[in-house]
PDB file of C-alpha atoms in Angstrom:
ATOM      1  CA  UNK A  62     -48.926  -4.446 -30.771  1.00 44.00           C
ATOM      2  CA  UNK A  63     -51.279  -7.067 -30.018  1.00 46.00           C
ATOM      3  CA  UNK A  64     -48.989  -9.975 -29.845  1.00 45.00           C
ATOM      4  CA  UNK A  65     -46.895  -7.725 -27.589  1.00 43.00           C
ATOM      5  CA  UNK A  66     -49.800  -7.051 -25.791  1.00 39.00           C
ATOM      6  CA  UNK A  67     -51.202 -10.544 -26.011  1.00 42.00           C
ATOM      7  CA  UNK A  68     -52.388  -8.520 -25.002  1.00 37.00           C
ATOM      8  CA  UNK A  69     -52.482  -5.773 -21.855  1.00 36.00           C
ATOM      9  CA  UNK A  70     -51.797  -3.986 -18.464  1.00 35.00           C
ATOM     10  CA  UNK A  71     -51.096  -4.384 -14.748  1.00 36.00           C
ATOM     11  CA  UNK A  72     -53.542  -1.481 -13.868  1.00 39.00           C
ATOM     12  CA  UNK A  73     -51.251   1.070 -12.862  1.00 45.00           C
ATOM     13  CA  UNK A  74     -52.424   4.419 -14.071  1.00 46.00           C
ATOM     14  CA  UNK A  75     -50.430   6.352 -16.564  1.00 48.00           C
ATOM     15  CA  UNK A  76     -48.368   9.345 -15.093  1.00 48.00           C
ATOM     16  CA  UNK A  77     -50.828  12.246 -14.378  1.00 46.00           C
ATOM     17  CA  UNK A  78     -51.521  15.306 -16.772  1.00 50.00           C
ATOM     18  CA  UNK A  79     -53.353  16.781 -13.633  1.00 52.00           C
ATOM     19  CA  UNK A  80     -52.409  20.760 -13.419  1.00 54.00           C
ATOM     20  CA  UNK A  81     -50.906  20.614 -17.036  1.00 60.00           C
ATOM     21  CA  UNK A  82     -52.144  23.324 -19.191  1.00 78.00           C
ATOM     22  CA  UNK A  83     -50.235  22.482 -22.139  1.00 91.00           C
ATOM     23  CA  UNK A  84     -50.419  19.025 -24.289  1.00 95.00           C
ATOM     24  CA  UNK A  85     -47.777  17.034 -23.859  1.00 97.00           C
ATOM     25  CA  UNK A  86     -44.705  16.833 -26.308  1.00 97.00           C
ATOM     26  CA  UNK A  87     -44.435  13.525 -28.838  1.00 97.00           C
ATOM     27  CA  UNK A  88     -41.777  12.537 -26.317  1.00 97.00           C
ATOM     28  CA  UNK A  89     -43.990  12.706 -23.097  1.00 98.00           C
ATOM     29  CA  UNK A  90     -46.432  10.993 -25.135  1.00 98.00           C
ATOM     30  CA  UNK A  91     -44.420   8.366 -26.235  1.00 98.00           C
ATOM     31  CA  UNK A  92     -42.948   7.540 -22.785  1.00 98.00           C
ATOM     32  CA  UNK A  93     -46.513   7.427 -21.303  1.00 98.00           C
ATOM     33  CA  UNK A  94     -47.362   5.012 -24.122  1.00 98.00           C
ATOM     34  CA  UNK A  95     -44.263   2.992 -23.649  1.00 97.00           C
ATOM     35  CA  UNK A  96     -45.131   2.600 -19.848  1.00 97.00           C
ATOM     36  CA  UNK A  97     -48.587   0.928 -20.351  1.00 97.00           C
ATOM     37  CA  UNK A  98     -47.421  -1.205 -22.945  1.00 96.00           C
ATOM     38  CA  UNK A  99     -44.516  -2.187 -20.928  1.00 95.00           C
ATOM     39  CA  UNK A 100     -46.824  -2.493 -17.921  1.00 95.00           C
ATOM     40  CA  UNK A 101     -48.964  -4.590 -20.049  1.00 94.00           C
ATOM     41  CA  UNK A 102     -46.617  -7.043 -21.518  1.00 92.00           C
ATOM     42  CA  UNK A 103     -45.008  -7.304 -17.973  1.00 92.00           C
ATOM     43  CA  UNK A 104     -48.810  -8.472 -16.561  1.00 90.00           C
ATOM     44  CA  UNK A 105     -49.198 -11.139 -19.280  1.00 90.00           C
ATOM     45  CA  UNK A 106     -45.809 -12.723 -18.831  1.00 88.00           C
ATOM     46  CA  UNK A 107     -46.218 -16.268 -18.196  1.00 87.00           C
ATOM     47  CA  UNK A 108     -50.009 -15.770 -18.054  1.00 87.00           C
ATOM     48  CA  UNK A 109     -50.251 -19.711 -19.052  1.00 84.00           C
ATOM     49  CA  UNK A 110     -47.565 -20.681 -17.323  1.00 87.00           C
ATOM     50  CA  UNK A 111     -48.587 -23.542 -15.007  1.00 86.00           C
ATOM     51  CA  UNK A 112     -51.851 -24.239 -16.719  1.00 86.00           C
ATOM     52  CA  UNK A 113     -53.051 -27.724 -15.910  1.00 89.00           C
ATOM     53  CA  UNK A 114     -56.165 -27.885 -18.197  1.00 91.00           C
ATOM     54  CA  UNK A 115     -58.528 -26.426 -19.862  1.00 93.00           C
ATOM     55  CA  UNK A 116     -60.072 -24.540 -16.687  1.00 94.00           C
ATOM     56  CA  UNK A 117     -56.764 -22.779 -16.066  1.00 94.00           C
ATOM     57  CA  UNK A 118     -56.069 -22.313 -19.863  1.00 94.00           C
ATOM     58  CA  UNK A 119     -59.888 -20.393 -20.356  1.00 95.00           C
ATOM     59  CA  UNK A 120     -58.876 -18.700 -16.964  1.00 95.00           C
ATOM     60  CA  UNK A 121     -55.665 -17.318 -18.658  1.00 95.00           C
ATOM     61  CA  UNK A 122     -57.450 -16.332 -21.760  1.00 96.00           C
ATOM     62  CA  UNK A 123     -59.760 -14.286 -19.911  1.00 96.00           C
ATOM     63  CA  UNK A 124     -56.984 -12.685 -18.088  1.00 95.00           C
ATOM     64  CA  UNK A 125     -55.440 -11.597 -21.465  1.00 96.00           C
ATOM     65  CA  UNK A 126     -58.902 -10.257 -22.894  1.00 96.00           C
ATOM     66  CA  UNK A 127     -59.528  -8.113 -19.618  1.00 96.00           C
ATOM     67  CA  UNK A 128     -55.675  -6.948 -19.175  1.00 95.00           C
ATOM     68  CA  UNK A 129     -56.389  -5.977 -23.268  1.00 95.00           C
ATOM     69  CA  UNK A 130     -58.984  -3.976 -22.689  1.00 96.00           C
ATOM     70  CA  UNK A 131     -57.467  -2.362 -19.813  1.00 96.00           C
ATOM     71  CA  UNK A 132     -54.357  -1.265 -22.151  1.00 96.00           C
ATOM     72  CA  UNK A 133     -56.397  -0.140 -24.667  1.00 97.00           C
ATOM     73  CA  UNK A 134     -58.426   2.346 -22.373  1.00 97.00           C
ATOM     74  CA  UNK A 135     -55.215   3.336 -21.115  1.00 98.00           C
ATOM     75  CA  UNK A 136     -54.055   4.604 -24.023  1.00 98.00           C
ATOM     76  CA  UNK A 137     -57.261   6.150 -25.370  1.00 97.00           C
ATOM     77  CA  UNK A 138     -57.274   8.338 -21.838  1.00 97.00           C
ATOM     78  CA  UNK A 139     -53.575   9.584 -22.995  1.00 98.00           C
ATOM     79  CA  UNK A 140     -53.757  13.139 -23.771  1.00 97.00           C
ATOM     80  CA  UNK A 141     -52.505  13.545 -27.475  1.00 97.00           C
ATOM     81  CA  UNK A 142     -49.526  16.189 -28.592  1.00 98.00           C
ATOM     82  CA  UNK A 143     -50.613  18.691 -30.895  1.00 97.00           C
ATOM     83  CA  UNK A 144     -49.764  18.885 -34.705  1.00 97.00           C
ATOM     84  CA  UNK A 145     -48.766  15.965 -36.675  1.00 97.00           C
ATOM     85  CA  UNK A 146     -47.452  14.042 -33.697  1.00 97.00           C
ATOM     86  CA  UNK A 147     -51.038  14.125 -32.127  1.00 97.00           C
ATOM     87  CA  UNK A 148     -52.431  12.998 -35.542  1.00 98.00           C
ATOM     88  CA  UNK A 149     -49.951  10.230 -35.501  1.00 98.00           C
ATOM     89  CA  UNK A 150     -50.386   9.746 -31.858  1.00 98.00           C
ATOM     90  CA  UNK A 151     -54.414   9.278 -32.643  1.00 98.00           C
ATOM     91  CA  UNK A 152     -53.648   6.829 -35.270  1.00 98.00           C
ATOM     92  CA  UNK A 153     -51.564   4.801 -33.418  1.00 98.00           C
ATOM     93  CA  UNK A 154     -54.478   4.472 -30.497  1.00 98.00           C
ATOM     94  CA  UNK A 155     -57.360   4.012 -33.166  1.00 98.00           C
ATOM     95  CA  UNK A 156     -55.214   1.226 -34.864  1.00 97.00           C
ATOM     96  CA  UNK A 157     -54.324  -0.516 -31.719  1.00 97.00           C
ATOM     97  CA  UNK A 158     -58.346  -0.166 -30.619  1.00 97.00           C
ATOM     98  CA  UNK A 159     -59.052  -1.972 -33.658  1.00 97.00           C
ATOM     99  CA  UNK A 160     -56.637  -4.623 -33.423  1.00 96.00           C
ATOM    100  CA  UNK A 161     -57.378  -5.284 -29.960  1.00 96.00           C
ATOM    101  CA  UNK A 162     -61.155  -4.949 -29.645  1.00 96.00           C
ATOM    102  CA  UNK A 163     -62.498  -5.918 -33.098  1.00 97.00           C
ATOM    103  CA  UNK A 164     -60.250  -8.441 -34.064  1.00 97.00           C
ATOM    104  CA  UNK A 165     -57.964  -9.846 -31.153  1.00 96.00           C
ATOM    105  CA  UNK A 166     -60.841 -10.260 -28.444  1.00 97.00           C
ATOM    106  CA  UNK A 167     -63.127 -11.827 -30.793  1.00 97.00           C
ATOM    107  CA  UNK A 168     -60.425 -14.227 -31.769  1.00 97.00           C
ATOM    108  CA  UNK A 169     -59.620 -14.519 -28.181  1.00 97.00           C
ATOM    109  CA  UNK A 170     -63.296 -15.600 -27.310  1.00 97.00           C
ATOM    110  CA  UNK A 171     -63.371 -17.813 -30.102  1.00 97.00           C
ATOM    111  CA  UNK A 172     -60.329 -19.570 -28.433  1.00 97.00           C
ATOM    112  CA  UNK A 173     -62.242 -19.784 -25.080  1.00 97.00           C
ATOM    113  CA  UNK A 174     -65.060 -21.471 -26.513  1.00 97.00           C
ATOM    114  CA  UNK A 175     -62.791 -23.934 -28.325  1.00 97.00           C
ATOM    115  CA  UNK A 176     -60.917 -24.472 -25.184  1.00 96.00           C
ATOM    116  CA  UNK A 177     -63.879 -24.958 -23.541  1.00 96.00           C
ATOM    117  CA  UNK A 178     -65.766 -27.517 -25.601  1.00 96.00           C
ATOM    118  CA  UNK A 179     -62.091 -29.434 -26.344  1.00 95.00           C
ATOM    119  CA  UNK A 180     -62.104 -28.695 -29.751  1.00 96.00           C
ATOM    120  CA  UNK A 181     -58.817 -29.068 -31.264  1.00 96.00           C
ATOM    121  CA  UNK A 182     -59.634 -28.213 -34.527  1.00 97.00           C
ATOM    122  CA  UNK A 183     -61.201 -24.983 -33.385  1.00 97.00           C
ATOM    123  CA  UNK A 184     -58.193 -23.918 -31.002  1.00 96.00           C
ATOM    124  CA  UNK A 185     -55.923 -24.602 -33.981  1.00 97.00           C
ATOM    125  CA  UNK A 186     -58.070 -22.286 -36.335  1.00 97.00           C
ATOM    126  CA  UNK A 187     -58.316 -19.309 -33.699  1.00 96.00           C
ATOM    127  CA  UNK A 188     -54.894 -19.640 -32.979  1.00 95.00           C
ATOM    128  CA  UNK A 189     -54.249 -18.977 -36.918  1.00 96.00           C
ATOM    129  CA  UNK A 190     -56.579 -16.187 -36.728  1.00 96.00           C
ATOM    130  CA  UNK A 191     -54.668 -14.697 -33.676  1.00 95.00           C
ATOM    131  CA  UNK A 192     -51.551 -15.034 -35.616  1.00 94.00           C
ATOM    132  CA  UNK A 193     -53.082 -13.257 -38.801  1.00 96.00           C
ATOM    133  CA  UNK A 194     -53.993 -10.373 -37.081  1.00 95.00           C
ATOM    134  CA  UNK A 195     -52.342  -7.259 -39.054  1.00 95.00           C
ATOM    135  CA  UNK A 196     -50.634  -4.854 -36.382  1.00 95.00           C
ATOM    136  CA  UNK A 197     -48.607  -3.227 -38.918  1.00 96.00           C
ATOM    137  CA  UNK A 198     -50.342   0.236 -38.759  1.00 96.00           C
ATOM    138  CA  UNK A 199     -50.290   0.736 -34.806  1.00 97.00           C
ATOM    139  CA  UNK A 200     -46.325  -1.006 -35.341  1.00 97.00           C
ATOM    140  CA  UNK A 201     -45.710   1.825 -37.777  1.00 97.00           C
ATOM    141  CA  UNK A 202     -47.409   4.431 -35.877  1.00 97.00           C
ATOM    142  CA  UNK A 203     -45.925   3.267 -32.838  1.00 98.00           C
ATOM    143  CA  UNK A 204     -42.423   3.511 -34.018  1.00 97.00           C
ATOM    144  CA  UNK A 205     -43.080   6.987 -35.544  1.00 97.00           C
ATOM    145  CA  UNK A 206     -43.909   8.537 -32.071  1.00 97.00           C
ATOM    146  CA  UNK A 207     -41.307   6.904 -30.399  1.00 97.00           C
ATOM    147  CA  UNK A 208     -43.383   4.212 -28.155  1.00 97.00           C
ATOM    148  CA  UNK A 209     -41.045   1.246 -29.358  1.00 96.00           C
ATOM    149  CA  UNK A 210     -42.109  -0.678 -26.450  1.00 96.00           C
ATOM    150  CA  UNK A 211     -45.792  -0.672 -28.369  1.00 96.00           C
ATOM    151  CA  UNK A 212     -44.288  -2.277 -31.547  1.00 95.00           C
ATOM    152  CA  UNK A 213     -43.583  -5.819 -32.477  1.00 87.00           C
ATOM    153  CA  UNK A 214     -40.128  -6.010 -32.911  1.00 77.00           C
ATOM    154  CA  UNK A 215     -39.418  -6.581 -36.742  1.00 63.00           C
TER     155      UNK A 215
END
């Protein structure tokens, strides 16, 4: 999911649950999560296109970090369905948060520092670290929920 996010959102709020007494169904949760993931991917589409040097690349990395945090926040703010679907939704959000906040953002910050210092070896190491993030837990939960736009293609 992190690479699909690589991560995040354009600031659109998920559909409102205001005035609703019942928790969302699994399908409603998946639709909302898919909307967040699609918006995130679209907002980061070509984020570094036209980058003309280290400063532009650093700006693009900063945008990915900010958008990734935003997407996690939006997903975390979704009301969970009841029962087993709710447990799976919670697993999905928890795994996504871990992948992005605990692994992805630190790797992106490492990449930013490497680009700023123009250390090509450190840039390669940070890129490898990003590629090695295991997103299988969030992918599995997203697919189980029907939030396929939030899962990396197999």
